[in-house]
Amino acid sequence: MNALGRHLLVELHECDKEALNDLGFLRKVMLDAAIECGAMVLGESFHRFSPQGVSGVVIIAESHLSIHTWPEYAYAAVDVFTCGTSVQPEKAAELLVEKLGSRNHSLLEIPRGVLVTV
Amino acid sequence: MNALGRHLLVELHECDKEALNDLGFLRKVMLDAAIECGAMVLGESFHRFSPQGVSGVVIIAESHLSIHTWPEYAYAAVDVFTCGTSVQPEKAAELLVEKLGSRNHSLLEIPRGVLVTV
């Protein structure tokens, strides 16, 4: 299939609740994940919510990674959206599963920008 | 279904190519889209690529909006990820379809954080 991008939607359940509320830790893990999959980091934006939860996005030259956490449910929603053949988004997903201690996770890949040539 | 978030994946084909390469325009449209759906903007990060294309993310209190454009294919990949009942992500999608002049688009909604209660 002729797609411009690969978009991984990663559902991370049964994570370490403390990790999901630690902005500094999540920022480092997300930047590490970007590097792990071979991406070039261009920018990032992270926010902690009250009373709990963190949202963060890392913009990469190959698209983006995002995370939204609900510590109260031990759950994080992660997206890894990449374009080009030099990156391996599943490596970022694997690192995040490991670092967040997820014991129940799923991954859905959606091709983005499927071009129909006639 | 008991989901924490609504994630709209919007494929915008046959867009206005000039609009897809105009960072200032896209930044304004994405911020307008966030407001249109009732979200509270917390941060943003936009980048223009050489020779063409723009990536941008708007972090909102309710999750995020992102856009990646390929002017050479008149295509943009948009995500609108929201949580809570006070926002209407489809309104953001509708605004982006209109402002980017997309004549061929599709929308896929993926529930995120589906909690199984036993």
PDB file of C-alpha atoms in Angstrom:
ATOM      1  CA  MET A   1       0.000   0.000   0.000  1.00  0.00           C
ATOM      2  CA  ASN A   2       1.273   3.406  -0.963  1.00  0.00           C
ATOM      3  CA  ALA A   3       0.984   5.392   2.284  1.00  0.00           C
ATOM      4  CA  LEU A   4       2.849   8.543   3.281  1.00  0.00           C
ATOM      5  CA  GLY A   5       2.808   7.817   6.991  1.00  0.00           C
ATOM      6  CA  ARG A   6       2.598   5.082   9.598  1.00  0.00           C
ATOM      7  CA  HIS A   7       0.480   5.911  12.621  1.00  0.00           C
ATOM      8  CA  LEU A   8       0.664   3.641  15.658  1.00  0.00           C
ATOM      9  CA  LEU A   9      -2.082   4.060  18.263  1.00  0.00           C
ATOM     10  CA  VAL A  10      -0.851   2.412  21.436  1.00  0.00           C
ATOM     11  CA  GLU A  11      -3.143   1.667  24.361  1.00  0.00           C
ATOM     12  CA  LEU A  12      -1.148   1.199  27.554  1.00  0.00           C
ATOM     13  CA  HIS A  13      -3.156  -0.254  30.430  1.00  0.00           C
ATOM     14  CA  GLU A  14      -2.016  -1.411  33.866  1.00  0.00           C
ATOM     15  CA  CYS A  15       0.945   0.981  33.902  1.00  0.00           C
ATOM     16  CA  ASP A  16       2.980   2.216  36.849  1.00  0.00           C
ATOM     17  CA  LYS A  17       0.683   4.948  38.216  1.00  0.00           C
ATOM     18  CA  GLU A  18       3.509   7.049  39.642  1.00  0.00           C
ATOM     19  CA  ALA A  19       5.324   7.104  36.312  1.00  0.00           C
ATOM     20  CA  LEU A  20       2.152   8.351  34.606  1.00  0.00           C
ATOM     21  CA  ASN A  21       2.097  11.406  36.843  1.00  0.00           C
ATOM     22  CA  ASP A  22       5.771  12.322  36.566  1.00  0.00           C
ATOM     23  CA  LEU A  23       6.201  14.966  33.868  1.00  0.00           C
ATOM     24  CA  GLY A  24       9.991  14.949  33.968  1.00  0.00           C
ATOM     25  CA  PHE A  25      10.132  11.174  33.633  1.00  0.00           C
ATOM     26  CA  LEU A  26       7.570  11.106  30.814  1.00  0.00           C
ATOM     27  CA  ARG A  27       9.342  13.896  28.935  1.00  0.00           C
ATOM     28  CA  LYS A  28      12.623  11.977  29.071  1.00  0.00           C
ATOM     29  CA  VAL A  29      10.984   8.695  28.061  1.00  0.00           C
ATOM     30  CA  MET A  30       9.178  10.312  25.121  1.00  0.00           C
ATOM     31  CA  LEU A  31      12.370  11.994  23.886  1.00  0.00           C
ATOM     32  CA  ASP A  32      14.238   8.697  24.312  1.00  0.00           C
ATOM     33  CA  ALA A  33      11.473   6.943  22.365  1.00  0.00           C
ATOM     34  CA  ALA A  34      11.802   9.432  19.514  1.00  0.00           C
ATOM     35  CA  ILE A  35      15.550   8.836  19.351  1.00  0.00           C
ATOM     36  CA  GLU A  36      15.086   5.060  19.725  1.00  0.00           C
ATOM     37  CA  CYS A  37      12.995   4.896  16.560  1.00  0.00           C
ATOM     38  CA  GLY A  38      15.529   6.945  14.631  1.00  0.00           C
ATOM     39  CA  ALA A  39      13.663  10.258  14.531  1.00  0.00           C
ATOM     40  CA  MET A  40      15.025  13.811  14.668  1.00  0.00           C
ATOM     41  CA  VAL A  41      13.448  15.865  17.463  1.00  0.00           C
ATOM     42  CA  LEU A  42      12.336  19.388  16.505  1.00  0.00           C
ATOM     43  CA  GLY A  43      10.300  20.486  19.496  1.00  0.00           C
ATOM     44  CA  GLU A  44       8.169  19.396  22.428  1.00  0.00           C
ATOM     45  CA  SER A  45       5.427  20.559  24.744  1.00  0.00           C
ATOM     46  CA  PHE A  46       4.449  18.879  28.022  1.00  0.00           C
ATOM     47  CA  HIS A  47       1.822  19.815  30.607  1.00  0.00           C
ATOM     48  CA  ARG A  48       0.829  18.407  33.978  1.00  0.00           C
ATOM     49  CA  PHE A  49      -2.779  18.580  35.067  1.00  0.00           C
ATOM     50  CA  SER A  50      -4.320  19.017  38.489  1.00  0.00           C
ATOM     51  CA  PRO A  51      -4.979  16.831  40.367  1.00  0.00           C
ATOM     52  CA  GLN A  52      -3.242  14.355  38.054  1.00  0.00           C
ATOM     53  CA  GLY A  53      -2.320  13.404  34.499  1.00  0.00           C
ATOM     54  CA  VAL A  54       0.215  14.570  31.934  1.00  0.00           C
ATOM     55  CA  SER A  55      -0.061  15.439  28.241  1.00  0.00           C
ATOM     56  CA  GLY A  56       2.954  15.737  26.012  1.00  0.00           C
ATOM     57  CA  VAL A  57       3.887  15.963  22.376  1.00  0.00           C
ATOM     58  CA  VAL A  58       7.251  15.596  20.675  1.00  0.00           C
ATOM     59  CA  ILE A  59       7.426  17.024  17.172  1.00  0.00           C
ATOM     60  CA  ILE A  60       9.897  15.132  15.007  1.00  0.00           C
ATOM     61  CA  ALA A  61      11.071  15.768  11.474  1.00  0.00           C
ATOM     62  CA  GLU A  62       9.146  12.589  10.599  1.00  0.00           C
ATOM     63  CA  SER A  63       5.813  13.742  12.249  1.00  0.00           C
ATOM     64  CA  HIS A  64       5.099  13.362  16.009  1.00  0.00           C
ATOM     65  CA  LEU A  65       4.788  11.334  19.180  1.00  0.00           C
ATOM     66  CA  SER A  66       2.136  12.111  21.793  1.00  0.00           C
ATOM     67  CA  ILE A  67       1.131  10.850  25.213  1.00  0.00           C
ATOM     68  CA  HIS A  68      -1.863  11.477  27.456  1.00  0.00           C
ATOM     69  CA  THR A  69      -1.978   9.809  30.850  1.00  0.00           C
ATOM     70  CA  TRP A  70      -4.732   8.981  33.329  1.00  0.00           C
ATOM     71  CA  PRO A  71      -2.849   7.823  36.456  1.00  0.00           C
ATOM     72  CA  GLU A  72      -6.152   7.137  38.212  1.00  0.00           C
ATOM     73  CA  TYR A  73      -6.823   4.396  35.659  1.00  0.00           C
ATOM     74  CA  ALA A  74      -3.160   3.333  35.222  1.00  0.00           C
ATOM     75  CA  TYR A  75      -3.703   4.141  31.529  1.00  0.00           C
ATOM     76  CA  ALA A  76      -1.808   6.069  28.859  1.00  0.00           C
ATOM     77  CA  ALA A  77      -2.747   6.787  25.238  1.00  0.00           C
ATOM     78  CA  VAL A  78       0.340   6.982  23.049  1.00  0.00           C
ATOM     79  CA  ASP A  79       0.575   7.875  19.372  1.00  0.00           C
ATOM     80  CA  VAL A  80       3.643   7.399  17.221  1.00  0.00           C
ATOM     81  CA  PHE A  81       3.142   8.937  13.789  1.00  0.00           C
ATOM     82  CA  THR A  82       6.082   8.694  11.399  1.00  0.00           C
ATOM     83  CA  CYS A  83       6.773   9.160   7.726  1.00  0.00           C
ATOM     84  CA  GLY A  84       9.705   7.976   5.670  1.00  0.00           C
ATOM     85  CA  THR A  85      11.568   4.707   5.687  1.00  0.00           C
ATOM     86  CA  SER A  86      14.403   5.683   8.003  1.00  0.00           C
ATOM     87  CA  VAL A  87      12.352   5.392  11.199  1.00  0.00           C
ATOM     88  CA  GLN A  88      10.915   2.408  13.029  1.00  0.00           C
ATOM     89  CA  PRO A  89       7.938   3.606  15.096  1.00  0.00           C
ATOM     90  CA  GLU A  90       7.398   0.200  16.717  1.00  0.00           C
ATOM     91  CA  LYS A  91      10.715   0.657  18.527  1.00  0.00           C
ATOM     92  CA  ALA A  92       9.319   3.773  20.217  1.00  0.00           C
ATOM     93  CA  ALA A  93       6.181   1.861  21.184  1.00  0.00           C
ATOM     94  CA  GLU A  94       8.219  -1.001  22.649  1.00  0.00           C
ATOM     95  CA  LEU A  95      10.317   1.377  24.746  1.00  0.00           C
ATOM     96  CA  LEU A  96       7.215   3.097  26.123  1.00  0.00           C
ATOM     97  CA  VAL A  97       5.551  -0.202  27.034  1.00  0.00           C
ATOM     98  CA  GLU A  98       8.664  -1.159  28.961  1.00  0.00           C
ATOM     99  CA  LYS A  99       9.356   2.181  30.676  1.00  0.00           C
ATOM    100  CA  LEU A 100       5.752   2.723  31.768  1.00  0.00           C
ATOM    101  CA  GLY A 101       5.559  -0.830  33.079  1.00  0.00           C
ATOM    102  CA  SER A 102       2.423  -1.635  31.089  1.00  0.00           C
ATOM    103  CA  ARG A 103       1.170  -5.160  31.744  1.00  0.00           C
ATOM    104  CA  ASN A 104      -1.731  -4.937  29.275  1.00  0.00           C
ATOM    105  CA  HIS A 105      -1.307  -3.124  25.986  1.00  0.00           C
ATOM    106  CA  SER A 106      -2.458  -3.114  22.395  1.00  0.00           C
ATOM    107  CA  LEU A 107      -1.254  -1.509  19.208  1.00  0.00           C
ATOM    108  CA  LEU A 108      -3.255  -0.457  16.174  1.00  0.00           C
ATOM    109  CA  GLU A 109      -1.476   0.713  13.022  1.00  0.00           C
ATOM    110  CA  ILE A 110      -3.327   3.025  10.669  1.00  0.00           C
ATOM    111  CA  PRO A 111      -1.717   3.963   7.339  1.00  0.00           C
ATOM    112  CA  ARG A 112      -2.032   7.708   6.715  1.00  0.00           C
ATOM    113  CA  GLY A 113      -2.043   9.436   3.358  1.00  0.00           C
ATOM    114  CA  VAL A 114      -2.878   6.484   1.177  1.00  0.00           C
ATOM    115  CA  LEU A 115      -2.469   7.788  -2.342  1.00  0.00           C
ATOM    116  CA  VAL A 116      -4.504   6.326  -5.139  1.00  0.00           C
ATOM    117  CA  THR A 117      -2.676   6.530  -8.432  1.00  0.00           C
ATOM    118  CA  VAL A 118      -4.730   6.046 -11.583  1.00  0.00           C
TER     119      VAL A 118
ATOM    120  CA  MET B   1     -18.771   2.253  25.385  1.00  0.00           C
ATOM    121  CA  ASN B   2     -16.826   3.567  28.327  1.00  0.00           C
ATOM    122  CA  ALA B   3     -13.911   5.407  26.668  1.00  0.00           C
ATOM    123  CA  LEU B   4     -11.759   8.158  28.125  1.00  0.00           C
ATOM    124  CA  GLY B   5     -11.066   9.864  24.807  1.00  0.00           C
ATOM    125  CA  ARG B   6     -12.343  10.401  21.292  1.00  0.00           C
ATOM    126  CA  HIS B   7      -9.680  10.352  18.593  1.00  0.00           C
ATOM    127  CA  LEU B   8     -10.605  11.558  15.113  1.00  0.00           C
ATOM    128  CA  LEU B   9      -8.178  10.686  12.313  1.00  0.00           C
ATOM    129  CA  VAL B  10      -8.974  12.960   9.413  1.00  0.00           C
ATOM    130  CA  GLU B  11      -7.578  12.377   5.932  1.00  0.00           C
ATOM    131  CA  LEU B  12      -7.727  15.557   3.868  1.00  0.00           C
ATOM    132  CA  HIS B  13      -7.067  15.027   0.169  1.00  0.00           C
ATOM    133  CA  GLU B  14      -7.337  17.476  -2.733  1.00  0.00           C
ATOM    134  CA  CYS B  15      -6.605  20.485  -0.517  1.00  0.00           C
ATOM    135  CA  ASP B  16      -5.436  23.955  -1.498  1.00  0.00           C
ATOM    136  CA  LYS B  17      -1.690  23.333  -1.989  1.00  0.00           C
ATOM    137  CA  GLU B  18      -0.670  26.884  -1.070  1.00  0.00           C
ATOM    138  CA  ALA B  19      -2.576  26.706   2.213  1.00  0.00           C
ATOM    139  CA  LEU B  20      -0.756  23.469   3.078  1.00  0.00           C
ATOM    140  CA  ASN B  21       2.597  25.236   2.867  1.00  0.00           C
ATOM    141  CA  ASP B  22       1.675  28.371   4.815  1.00  0.00           C
ATOM    142  CA  LEU B  23       2.761  27.922   8.437  1.00  0.00           C
ATOM    143  CA  GLY B  24       1.132  31.134   9.650  1.00  0.00           C
ATOM    144  CA  PHE B  25      -2.181  30.241   8.054  1.00  0.00           C
ATOM    145  CA  LEU B  26      -2.110  26.662   9.355  1.00  0.00           C
ATOM    146  CA  ARG B  27      -1.200  27.797  12.866  1.00  0.00           C
ATOM    147  CA  LYS B  28      -4.168  30.175  12.921  1.00  0.00           C
ATOM    148  CA  VAL B  29      -6.555  27.579  11.490  1.00  0.00           C
ATOM    149  CA  MET B  30      -5.450  24.929  14.001  1.00  0.00           C
ATOM    150  CA  LEU B  31      -5.835  27.316  16.935  1.00  0.00           C
ATOM    151  CA  ASP B  32      -9.246  28.374  15.578  1.00  0.00           C
ATOM    152  CA  ALA B  33     -10.193  24.704  15.257  1.00  0.00           C
ATOM    153  CA  ALA B  34      -9.253  24.070  18.888  1.00  0.00           C
ATOM    154  CA  ILE B  35     -11.422  26.966  20.011  1.00  0.00           C
ATOM    155  CA  GLU B  36     -14.229  25.942  17.643  1.00  0.00           C
ATOM    156  CA  CYS B  37     -14.575  22.566  19.325  1.00  0.00           C
ATOM    157  CA  GLY B  38     -14.617  24.131  22.760  1.00  0.00           C
ATOM    158  CA  ALA B  39     -11.100  23.270  23.887  1.00  0.00           C
ATOM    159  CA  MET B  40      -8.688  25.254  26.043  1.00  0.00           C
ATOM    160  CA  VAL B  41      -5.316  25.807  24.351  1.00  0.00           C
ATOM    161  CA  LEU B  42      -2.235  25.164  26.514  1.00  0.00           C
ATOM    162  CA  GLY B  43       0.604  25.219  23.997  1.00  0.00           C
ATOM    163  CA  GLU B  44       1.623  24.731  20.380  1.00  0.00           C
ATOM    164  CA  SER B  45       4.578  23.860  18.203  1.00  0.00           C
ATOM    165  CA  PHE B  46       4.744  24.361  14.426  1.00  0.00           C
ATOM    166  CA  HIS B  47       7.554  23.677  11.957  1.00  0.00           C
ATOM    167  CA  ARG B  48       7.977  24.272   8.245  1.00  0.00           C
ATOM    168  CA  PHE B  49      10.049  21.848   6.209  1.00  0.00           C
ATOM    169  CA  SER B  50      12.272  22.395   3.208  1.00  0.00           C
ATOM    170  CA  PRO B  51      11.384  22.317   0.396  1.00  0.00           C
ATOM    171  CA  GLN B  52       7.768  22.046   1.538  1.00  0.00           C
ATOM    172  CA  GLY B  53       5.350  20.814   4.194  1.00  0.00           C
ATOM    173  CA  VAL B  54       4.339  21.868   7.684  1.00  0.00           C
ATOM    174  CA  SER B  55       3.890  19.960  10.939  1.00  0.00           C
ATOM    175  CA  GLY B  56       2.061  21.405  13.887  1.00  0.00           C
ATOM    176  CA  VAL B  57       0.579  20.363  17.198  1.00  0.00           C
ATOM    177  CA  VAL B  58      -1.751  22.230  19.521  1.00  0.00           C
ATOM    178  CA  ILE B  59      -1.863  20.895  23.070  1.00  0.00           C
ATOM    179  CA  ILE B  60      -5.243  21.438  24.676  1.00  0.00           C
ATOM    180  CA  ALA B  61      -6.452  20.765  28.201  1.00  0.00           C
ATOM    181  CA  GLU B  62      -8.562  18.019  26.605  1.00  0.00           C
ATOM    182  CA  SER B  63      -5.612  16.330  24.737  1.00  0.00           C
ATOM    183  CA  HIS B  64      -4.306  17.557  21.319  1.00  0.00           C
ATOM    184  CA  LEU B  65      -4.767  18.476  17.681  1.00  0.00           C
ATOM    185  CA  SER B  66      -2.067  17.763  15.104  1.00  0.00           C
ATOM    186  CA  ILE B  67      -1.498  18.387  11.420  1.00  0.00           C
ATOM    187  CA  HIS B  68       1.103  17.172   8.924  1.00  0.00           C
ATOM    188  CA  THR B  69       0.950  18.423   5.359  1.00  0.00           C
ATOM    189  CA  TRP B  70       2.298  17.213   2.034  1.00  0.00           C
ATOM    190  CA  PRO B  71       1.615  20.121  -0.360  1.00  0.00           C
ATOM    191  CA  GLU B  72       3.074  18.111  -3.248  1.00  0.00           C
ATOM    192  CA  TYR B  73       0.191  15.652  -2.864  1.00  0.00           C
ATOM    193  CA  ALA B  74      -2.414  18.261  -1.781  1.00  0.00           C
ATOM    194  CA  TYR B  75      -2.795  16.104   1.347  1.00  0.00           C
ATOM    195  CA  ALA B  76      -2.937  16.744   5.079  1.00  0.00           C
ATOM    196  CA  ALA B  77      -3.191  14.283   7.972  1.00  0.00           C
ATOM    197  CA  VAL B  78      -5.121  15.785  10.874  1.00  0.00           C
ATOM    198  CA  ASP B  79      -5.763  14.312  14.312  1.00  0.00           C
ATOM    199  CA  VAL B  80      -8.217  15.668  16.834  1.00  0.00           C
ATOM    200  CA  PHE B  81      -7.920  13.844  20.145  1.00  0.00           C
ATOM    201  CA  THR B  82     -10.213  15.013  22.928  1.00  0.00           C
ATOM    202  CA  CYS B  83     -11.403  13.818  26.299  1.00  0.00           C
ATOM    203  CA  GLY B  84     -14.356  14.940  28.322  1.00  0.00           C
ATOM    204  CA  THR B  85     -17.885  15.786  27.300  1.00  0.00           C
ATOM    205  CA  SER B  86     -17.484  19.544  26.960  1.00  0.00           C
ATOM    206  CA  VAL B  87     -15.741  19.404  23.578  1.00  0.00           C
ATOM    207  CA  GLN B  88     -16.977  18.482  20.113  1.00  0.00           C
ATOM    208  CA  PRO B  89     -13.969  17.322  18.065  1.00  0.00           C
ATOM    209  CA  GLU B  90     -16.027  16.947  14.866  1.00  0.00           C
ATOM    210  CA  LYS B  91     -16.426  20.738  14.819  1.00  0.00           C
ATOM    211  CA  ALA B  92     -12.649  21.120  14.592  1.00  0.00           C
ATOM    212  CA  ALA B  93     -12.556  18.579  11.764  1.00  0.00           C
ATOM    213  CA  GLU B  94     -15.304  20.384   9.866  1.00  0.00           C
ATOM    214  CA  LEU B  95     -13.493  23.717  10.154  1.00  0.00           C
ATOM    215  CA  LEU B  96     -10.244  22.210   8.868  1.00  0.00           C
ATOM    216  CA  VAL B  97     -11.956  20.568   5.895  1.00  0.00           C
ATOM    217  CA  GLU B  98     -13.436  23.929   4.964  1.00  0.00           C
ATOM    218  CA  LYS B  99     -10.363  26.115   5.563  1.00  0.00           C
ATOM    219  CA  LEU B 100      -7.977  23.789   3.714  1.00  0.00           C
ATOM    220  CA  GLY B 101     -10.398  23.509   0.801  1.00  0.00           C
ATOM    221  CA  SER B 102     -10.389  19.699   0.887  1.00  0.00           C
ATOM    222  CA  ARG B 103     -12.573  18.219  -1.853  1.00  0.00           C
ATOM    223  CA  ASN B 104     -11.977  14.608  -0.793  1.00  0.00           C
ATOM    224  CA  HIS B 105     -11.797  13.693   2.845  1.00  0.00           C
ATOM    225  CA  SER B 106     -12.547  10.910   5.286  1.00  0.00           C
ATOM    226  CA  LEU B 107     -12.826  10.640   9.033  1.00  0.00           C
ATOM    227  CA  LEU B 108     -12.146   7.665  11.268  1.00  0.00           C
ATOM    228  CA  GLU B 109     -13.033   7.796  14.955  1.00  0.00           C
ATOM    229  CA  ILE B 110     -11.126   5.562  17.369  1.00  0.00           C
ATOM    230  CA  PRO B 111     -12.191   5.419  21.009  1.00  0.00           C
ATOM    231  CA  ARG B 112      -9.162   5.672  23.313  1.00  0.00           C
ATOM    232  CA  GLY B 113      -8.889   4.325  26.823  1.00  0.00           C
ATOM    233  CA  VAL B 114     -11.726   1.870  26.739  1.00  0.00           C
ATOM    234  CA  LEU B 115     -12.043   0.707  30.325  1.00  0.00           C
ATOM    235  CA  VAL B 116     -13.342  -2.720  31.086  1.00  0.00           C
ATOM    236  CA  THR B 117     -15.113  -2.830  34.426  1.00  0.00           C
ATOM    237  CA  VAL B 118     -15.704  -6.253  35.920  1.00  0.00           C
TER     238      VAL B 118
END
